[in-house]
Amino acid sequence: MGDLQLLTVGRVSVDLYAQQGGVSMTEVQTFAKSIGGTATNVAVAAARFGHRAGLVTKVGDDQFGRYIRHALENTFGVDTTFVQTHPTLKTPLAFAERLPPEEPSIIFYREPKAPDMELVPADVDRQVIEDVDIFWIPASRFHDEPSRTTVATFLQWRERRRHTVIDLDWRPMFWASEAEARHHIEPMLEHVTMAVGNRKECEVAIGISDPEKAAEELLARGLEAAIVKLGGDGVLVATADGVRQQIAPFPVEVVCGLGAGDAFGGALVHGILSGWDLVDSVRYGNAAGAIQATRVMCADDMPTVAEVDSFMGEGA
């Protein structure tokens, strides 16, 4: 394992994408297999941009778990040092129904429990968490134990070092209620330096859906930056040093909305690691997300630097 630039923590699954778009699961005939999960896709996207990315997760001791490890290492170039194997729980599956294309539904098979929710502090080298350039966690990590306490421990180790990022990642199927989610997510904000989420995710995390007010509230809690996604209206960037700017989107015809936010995340990581300011990094993220939305798969279809540069009409 070389020195990692990005370490993500979170969900992994074998993803099965409906090859027939715009129809219900009762009419779908064929699927394409890949890997997925928010943290997984962000790591894959960053690796696709040429960065040393690692993932903290767990898979089952089964054929799908071995497939995930093989794909991460050999197809996507993601460091699997901290991909552990659970002895009894099965590797999760996720079926993607591309209906509607903009907001496809996902059917999760994570019963009785997903291995990635069984993370414990001993699964990761503390020094790596303390030293990695960007540490990225999705808020869905806090929906169950022992993941909840483990990731809180990781954040304590991190000591709010710069570029400690929480992806607000609202997945209602993982929670009993929005109130329960806020109860567990909101206290974690005091341990991070950047938050990324859409209006709904901000509402769940802090009870505020208005983008400008949500951004100000996040900054008031000591964060260095708040990035609020506005859908078709682009992205709002707010920083503790006074930046307030709405970044325009790149309009495209959406084929599948899955993975666009994760492509955005990987491109944001790329911009930060490249030393760009946050506005330029977010603009690059918008472009990467737009490209991803024109494709079906998540991990397999994450764009490259050359593709994003060409799409934006400018050089690297």
CSV table of C-alpha atoms in Angstrom, one decimal:
chain,number,residue,atom,x,y,z
A,1,MET,CA,0.0,0.0,0.0
A,2,GLY,CA,1.4,3.3,-1.1
A,3,ASP,CA,0.6,6.6,0.7
A,4,LEU,CA,-3.1,7.0,0.2
A,5,GLN,CA,-4.5,10.4,-0.9
A,6,LEU,CA,-8.2,9.5,-0.3
A,7,LEU,CA,-9.7,7.0,2.1
A,8,THR,CA,-13.5,6.4,2.0
A,9,VAL,CA,-15.5,4.4,4.5
A,10,GLY,CA,-18.8,2.7,3.7
A,11,ARG,CA,-21.2,0.6,1.7
A,12,VAL,CA,-20.2,-1.9,-0.9
A,13,SER,CA,-22.4,-4.2,-2.9
A,14,VAL,CA,-22.6,-6.1,-6.2
A,15,ASP,CA,-24.8,-3.9,-8.3
A,16,LEU,CA,-27.1,-5.3,-11.0
A,17,TYR,CA,-28.3,-2.7,-13.5
A,18,ALA,CA,-31.4,-3.2,-15.5
A,19,GLN,CA,-30.5,-3.1,-19.2
A,20,GLN,CA,-34.0,-2.1,-20.2
A,21,GLY,CA,-34.5,1.5,-19.3
A,22,GLY,CA,-37.9,3.2,-18.5
A,23,VAL,CA,-39.7,0.0,-17.5
A,24,SER,CA,-40.6,-1.5,-14.2
A,25,MET,CA,-38.7,-4.5,-12.7
A,26,THR,CA,-41.5,-6.8,-13.7
A,27,GLU,CA,-40.6,-6.1,-17.4
A,28,VAL,CA,-36.8,-6.1,-17.0
A,29,GLN,CA,-35.2,-9.1,-18.7
A,30,THR,CA,-31.4,-8.6,-18.3
A,31,PHE,CA,-28.9,-7.1,-15.9
A,32,ALA,CA,-25.3,-5.9,-16.0
A,33,LYS,CA,-23.1,-6.7,-13.0
A,34,SER,CA,-20.7,-4.2,-11.4
A,35,ILE,CA,-19.9,-3.0,-7.9
A,36,GLY,CA,-21.3,0.0,-6.1
A,37,GLY,CA,-22.1,1.9,-2.9
A,38,THR,CA,-21.5,5.6,-2.3
A,39,ALA,CA,-18.1,5.3,-0.6
A,40,THR,CA,-17.1,2.6,-3.2
A,41,ASN,CA,-18.0,4.8,-6.1
A,42,VAL,CA,-16.2,7.9,-4.8
A,43,ALA,CA,-13.1,5.8,-4.4
A,44,VAL,CA,-13.4,4.4,-7.9
A,45,ALA,CA,-14.0,7.8,-9.3
A,46,ALA,CA,-11.0,9.3,-7.6
A,47,ALA,CA,-8.8,6.4,-8.8
A,48,ARG,CA,-10.1,6.9,-12.3
A,49,PHE,CA,-8.8,10.5,-12.1
A,50,GLY,CA,-5.3,9.1,-11.2
A,51,HIS,CA,-5.3,9.3,-7.4
A,52,ARG,CA,-4.4,6.7,-4.8
A,53,ALA,CA,-7.7,5.8,-3.3
A,54,GLY,CA,-8.5,3.3,-0.6
A,55,LEU,CA,-11.8,1.9,0.8
A,56,VAL,CA,-12.7,0.7,4.2
A,57,THR,CA,-15.5,-1.8,4.1
A,58,LYS,CA,-16.4,-5.5,4.5
A,59,VAL,CA,-17.6,-8.2,2.1
A,60,GLY,CA,-18.9,-11.7,2.7
A,61,ASP,CA,-16.9,-14.8,2.5
A,62,ASP,CA,-18.5,-15.8,-0.8
A,63,GLN,CA,-18.2,-15.6,-4.5
A,64,PHE,CA,-19.6,-12.0,-4.7
A,65,GLY,CA,-17.2,-10.9,-2.0
A,66,ARG,CA,-14.3,-12.3,-4.0
A,67,TYR,CA,-15.6,-10.6,-7.1
A,68,ILE,CA,-15.7,-7.2,-5.4
A,69,ARG,CA,-12.1,-7.5,-4.2
A,70,HIS,CA,-11.0,-8.6,-7.6
A,71,ALA,CA,-12.8,-5.7,-9.3
A,72,LEU,CA,-11.5,-3.1,-6.9
A,73,GLU,CA,-7.9,-4.2,-7.3
A,74,ASN,CA,-7.7,-5.2,-11.0
A,75,THR,CA,-10.4,-3.2,-12.8
A,76,PHE,CA,-10.6,0.0,-10.8
A,77,GLY,CA,-7.2,0.4,-9.1
A,78,VAL,CA,-8.6,0.9,-5.6
A,79,ASP,CA,-6.5,-0.1,-2.6
A,80,THR,CA,-8.2,-3.0,-0.8
A,81,THR,CA,-5.9,-3.1,2.3
A,82,PHE,CA,-8.8,-2.3,4.5
A,83,VAL,CA,-11.5,-4.4,2.7
A,84,GLN,CA,-12.1,-7.1,5.3
A,85,THR,CA,-14.1,-10.3,5.0
A,86,HIS,CA,-16.9,-11.2,7.4
A,87,PRO,CA,-17.1,-14.9,8.1
A,88,THR,CA,-20.9,-15.4,8.0
A,89,LEU,CA,-22.8,-12.4,6.5
A,90,LYS,CA,-23.4,-12.4,2.8
A,91,THR,CA,-22.1,-9.8,0.4
A,92,PRO,CA,-25.0,-7.4,-0.4
A,93,LEU,CA,-26.8,-7.1,-3.7
A,94,ALA,CA,-28.4,-4.0,-5.2
A,95,PHE,CA,-30.8,-4.0,-8.2
A,96,ALA,CA,-31.2,-0.8,-10.1
A,97,GLU,CA,-34.5,-0.1,-11.9
A,98,ARG,CA,-34.0,2.7,-14.3
A,99,LEU,CA,-37.5,4.2,-13.8
A,100,PRO,CA,-37.5,7.1,-14.0
A,101,PRO,CA,-34.1,7.7,-15.5
A,102,GLU,CA,-33.4,10.8,-13.4
A,103,GLU,CA,-34.1,9.1,-10.1
A,104,PRO,CA,-33.9,5.3,-10.5
A,105,SER,CA,-35.1,3.1,-7.7
A,106,ILE,CA,-32.7,0.7,-6.0
A,107,ILE,CA,-33.7,-2.6,-4.4
A,108,PHE,CA,-31.2,-3.4,-1.6
A,109,TYR,CA,-30.6,-7.0,-0.4
A,110,ARG,CA,-28.7,-6.5,2.9
A,111,GLU,CA,-30.5,-8.9,5.2
A,112,PRO,CA,-30.1,-9.9,7.9
A,113,LYS,CA,-27.3,-7.4,8.0
A,114,ALA,CA,-24.6,-6.2,5.6
A,115,PRO,CA,-21.0,-7.0,6.3
A,116,ASP,CA,-20.0,-3.3,5.8
A,117,MET,CA,-22.1,-2.4,8.9
A,118,GLU,CA,-19.8,-4.6,11.0
A,119,LEU,CA,-16.7,-2.4,10.9
A,120,VAL,CA,-14.7,-2.2,14.1
A,121,PRO,CA,-11.8,0.2,14.8
A,122,ALA,CA,-9.2,-2.6,14.5
A,123,ASP,CA,-10.1,-3.0,10.8
A,124,VAL,CA,-8.1,0.2,10.0
A,125,ASP,CA,-4.6,1.5,10.7
A,126,ARG,CA,-5.2,4.6,12.8
A,127,GLN,CA,-2.1,6.3,11.4
A,128,VAL,CA,-3.6,6.1,7.9
A,129,ILE,CA,-6.8,7.8,9.0
A,130,GLU,CA,-4.8,10.5,10.8
A,131,ASP,CA,-2.5,11.2,7.8
A,132,VAL,CA,-4.6,10.6,4.6
A,133,ASP,CA,-5.2,13.8,2.6
A,134,ILE,CA,-8.9,13.4,2.3
A,135,PHE,CA,-11.1,11.3,4.6
A,136,TRP,CA,-14.6,10.7,3.2
A,137,ILE,CA,-17.6,9.2,5.1
A,138,PRO,CA,-21.2,8.9,4.1
A,139,ALA,CA,-23.8,9.8,6.7
A,140,SER,CA,-25.5,6.4,6.2
A,141,ARG,CA,-22.6,4.9,8.2
A,142,PHE,CA,-24.4,6.0,11.4
A,143,HIS,CA,-27.6,4.1,10.9
A,144,ASP,CA,-26.5,1.0,12.9
A,145,GLU,CA,-23.9,-0.5,15.2
A,146,PRO,CA,-21.1,-1.2,15.3
A,147,SER,CA,-20.5,1.0,12.3
A,148,ARG,CA,-21.9,4.0,14.1
A,149,THR,CA,-19.5,3.9,17.0
A,150,THR,CA,-16.6,2.7,14.8
A,151,VAL,CA,-16.8,5.7,12.4
A,152,ALA,CA,-17.2,8.1,15.3
A,153,THR,CA,-14.0,6.6,16.6
A,154,PHE,CA,-12.3,7.2,13.2
A,155,LEU,CA,-13.4,10.8,13.3
A,156,GLN,CA,-12.0,11.2,16.8
A,157,TRP,CA,-8.7,9.9,15.6
A,158,ARG,CA,-8.8,12.3,12.7
A,159,GLU,CA,-9.2,15.3,15.1
A,160,ARG,CA,-11.0,17.4,12.5
A,161,ARG,CA,-8.0,17.6,10.2
A,162,ARG,CA,-8.6,19.5,7.0
A,163,HIS,CA,-10.5,17.7,4.3
A,164,THR,CA,-12.5,15.5,6.6
A,165,VAL,CA,-15.7,15.2,4.5
A,166,ILE,CA,-19.2,14.0,5.3
A,167,ASP,CA,-21.4,13.1,2.4
A,168,LEU,CA,-24.8,13.6,3.8
A,169,ASP,CA,-26.1,10.7,1.8
A,170,TRP,CA,-29.8,10.3,2.8
A,171,ARG,CA,-31.0,6.8,2.2
A,172,PRO,CA,-34.5,6.6,3.8
A,173,MET,CA,-34.6,2.8,3.6
A,174,PHE,CA,-31.8,2.6,6.2
A,175,TRP,CA,-33.6,4.6,8.9
A,176,ALA,CA,-36.7,4.4,10.9
A,177,SER,CA,-37.4,8.1,10.5
A,178,GLU,CA,-35.8,11.4,9.6
A,179,ALA,CA,-35.7,12.3,13.3
A,180,GLU,CA,-33.7,9.2,14.1
A,181,ALA,CA,-31.3,10.0,11.2
A,182,ARG,CA,-30.8,13.6,12.5
A,183,HIS,CA,-30.2,12.4,16.0
A,184,HIS,CA,-27.2,10.4,14.9
A,185,ILE,CA,-25.9,12.5,12.0
A,186,GLU,CA,-26.0,16.0,13.4
A,187,PRO,CA,-23.5,15.4,16.3
A,188,MET,CA,-21.0,14.2,13.8
A,189,LEU,CA,-20.8,17.6,12.1
A,190,GLU,CA,-18.5,18.9,14.9
A,191,HIS,CA,-15.9,16.4,13.7
A,192,VAL,CA,-15.8,17.2,10.0
A,193,THR,CA,-14.5,20.1,7.9
A,194,MET,CA,-16.7,19.8,4.8
A,195,ALA,CA,-20.2,18.7,4.1
A,196,VAL,CA,-21.7,17.7,0.8
A,197,GLY,CA,-25.4,17.2,0.3
A,198,ASN,CA,-28.6,18.2,-1.5
A,199,ARG,CA,-31.5,20.1,0.0
A,200,LYS,CA,-33.2,17.1,1.4
A,201,GLU,CA,-30.0,15.8,2.9
A,202,CYS,CA,-29.4,19.1,4.6
A,203,GLU,CA,-32.9,19.1,6.0
A,204,VAL,CA,-32.4,15.6,7.4
A,205,ALA,CA,-29.0,16.5,8.9
A,206,ILE,CA,-29.7,19.9,10.4
A,207,GLY,CA,-33.5,20.6,9.9
A,208,ILE,CA,-32.9,23.2,7.2
A,209,SER,CA,-33.7,22.7,3.5
A,210,ASP,CA,-33.2,26.3,2.2
A,211,PRO,CA,-29.7,26.1,0.6
A,212,GLU,CA,-28.3,29.4,1.7
A,213,LYS,CA,-29.6,29.0,5.3
A,214,ALA,CA,-28.4,25.4,5.4
A,215,ALA,CA,-24.9,26.4,4.2
A,216,GLU,CA,-24.7,29.2,6.8
A,217,GLU,CA,-25.7,26.8,9.6
A,218,LEU,CA,-23.1,24.3,8.6
A,219,LEU,CA,-20.4,26.9,8.6
A,220,ALA,CA,-21.6,28.1,12.0
A,221,ARG,CA,-20.9,24.7,13.3
A,222,GLY,CA,-17.2,25.1,12.5
A,223,LEU,CA,-17.0,23.6,9.0
A,224,GLU,CA,-14.6,25.1,6.5
A,225,ALA,CA,-17.0,24.5,3.6
A,226,ALA,CA,-20.6,23.6,2.7
A,227,ILE,CA,-21.5,22.3,-0.7
A,228,VAL,CA,-25.2,22.2,-1.3
A,229,LYS,CA,-26.4,20.4,-4.5
A,230,LEU,CA,-29.4,22.2,-6.1
A,231,GLY,CA,-30.4,19.7,-8.8
A,232,GLY,CA,-31.0,21.4,-12.1
A,233,ASP,CA,-30.0,24.7,-10.6
A,234,GLY,CA,-26.4,23.7,-10.0
A,235,VAL,CA,-24.4,23.7,-6.7
A,236,LEU,CA,-24.0,26.3,-4.0
A,237,VAL,CA,-20.5,26.6,-2.6
A,238,ALA,CA,-20.0,28.4,0.8
A,239,THR,CA,-16.8,28.7,2.7
A,240,ALA,CA,-15.7,30.0,6.1
A,241,ASP,CA,-13.5,32.5,4.4
A,242,GLY,CA,-16.4,34.2,2.6
A,243,VAL,CA,-17.0,32.5,-0.7
A,244,ARG,CA,-20.6,32.3,-1.6
A,245,GLN,CA,-21.2,31.2,-5.2
A,246,GLN,CA,-23.7,29.2,-7.1
A,247,ILE,CA,-22.1,27.1,-9.8
A,248,ALA,CA,-24.2,26.5,-13.0
A,249,PRO,CA,-25.0,22.9,-14.1
A,250,PHE,CA,-24.1,21.3,-17.4
A,251,PRO,CA,-27.4,20.3,-19.0
A,252,VAL,CA,-27.5,16.8,-20.4
A,253,GLU,CA,-30.1,14.2,-21.4
A,254,VAL,CA,-30.2,11.9,-18.4
A,255,VAL,CA,-29.8,8.2,-19.2
A,256,CYS,CA,-29.4,7.1,-15.5
A,257,GLY,CA,-29.1,9.3,-12.5
A,258,LEU,CA,-27.3,6.7,-10.4
A,259,GLY,CA,-23.7,7.5,-9.7
A,260,ALA,CA,-23.8,11.2,-10.8
A,261,GLY,CA,-23.3,12.4,-7.3
A,262,ASP,CA,-20.5,9.9,-6.7
A,263,ALA,CA,-18.7,11.1,-9.9
A,264,PHE,CA,-19.2,14.6,-8.6
A,265,GLY,CA,-17.5,13.5,-5.4
A,266,GLY,CA,-14.6,11.9,-7.1
A,267,ALA,CA,-14.0,15.0,-9.2
A,268,LEU,CA,-14.3,17.2,-6.2
A,269,VAL,CA,-11.5,15.0,-4.6
A,270,HIS,CA,-9.5,15.4,-7.8
A,271,GLY,CA,-9.8,19.2,-7.6
A,272,ILE,CA,-8.8,19.4,-4.0
A,273,LEU,CA,-5.8,17.1,-4.5
A,274,SER,CA,-4.8,19.1,-7.5
A,275,GLY,CA,-4.6,22.3,-5.4
A,276,TRP,CA,-7.6,24.0,-7.1
A,277,ASP,CA,-9.9,26.4,-5.3
A,278,LEU,CA,-13.2,25.0,-4.2
A,279,VAL,CA,-15.2,26.8,-6.8
A,280,ASP,CA,-13.2,25.3,-9.6
A,281,SER,CA,-13.3,21.9,-8.0
A,282,VAL,CA,-17.1,22.0,-7.8
A,283,ARG,CA,-17.4,23.1,-11.4
A,284,TYR,CA,-15.3,20.1,-12.4
A,285,GLY,CA,-17.5,18.0,-10.2
A,286,ASN,CA,-20.6,19.3,-12.0
A,287,ALA,CA,-19.1,18.3,-15.4
A,288,ALA,CA,-18.1,14.8,-14.1
A,289,GLY,CA,-21.6,14.3,-12.7
A,290,ALA,CA,-23.2,15.4,-16.0
A,291,ILE,CA,-21.1,12.9,-18.0
A,292,GLN,CA,-22.0,10.2,-15.6
A,293,ALA,CA,-25.7,10.9,-15.9
A,294,THR,CA,-25.5,10.1,-19.6
A,295,ARG,CA,-24.3,6.6,-18.9
A,296,VAL,CA,-25.9,3.5,-17.3
A,297,MET,CA,-23.3,2.0,-15.0
A,298,CYS,CA,-21.7,3.6,-11.9
A,299,ALA,CA,-18.2,2.3,-11.2
A,300,ASP,CA,-17.6,1.1,-14.8
A,301,ASP,CA,-18.7,4.3,-16.4
A,302,MET,CA,-16.9,6.9,-14.2
A,303,PRO,CA,-15.3,9.5,-16.4
A,304,THR,CA,-11.6,10.1,-16.9
A,305,VAL,CA,-9.7,13.4,-16.7
A,306,ALA,CA,-9.5,13.5,-20.5
A,307,GLU,CA,-13.3,13.0,-20.8
A,308,VAL,CA,-14.1,15.7,-18.3
A,309,ASP,CA,-11.6,18.2,-19.9
A,310,SER,CA,-13.0,17.5,-23.3
A,311,PHE,CA,-16.6,17.9,-22.1
A,312,MET,CA,-15.7,21.2,-20.5
A,313,GLY,CA,-14.0,22.4,-23.7
A,314,GLU,CA,-10.6,23.1,-22.0
A,315,GLY,CA,-7.3,21.4,-21.3
A,316,ALA,CA,-6.2,19.9,-18.0
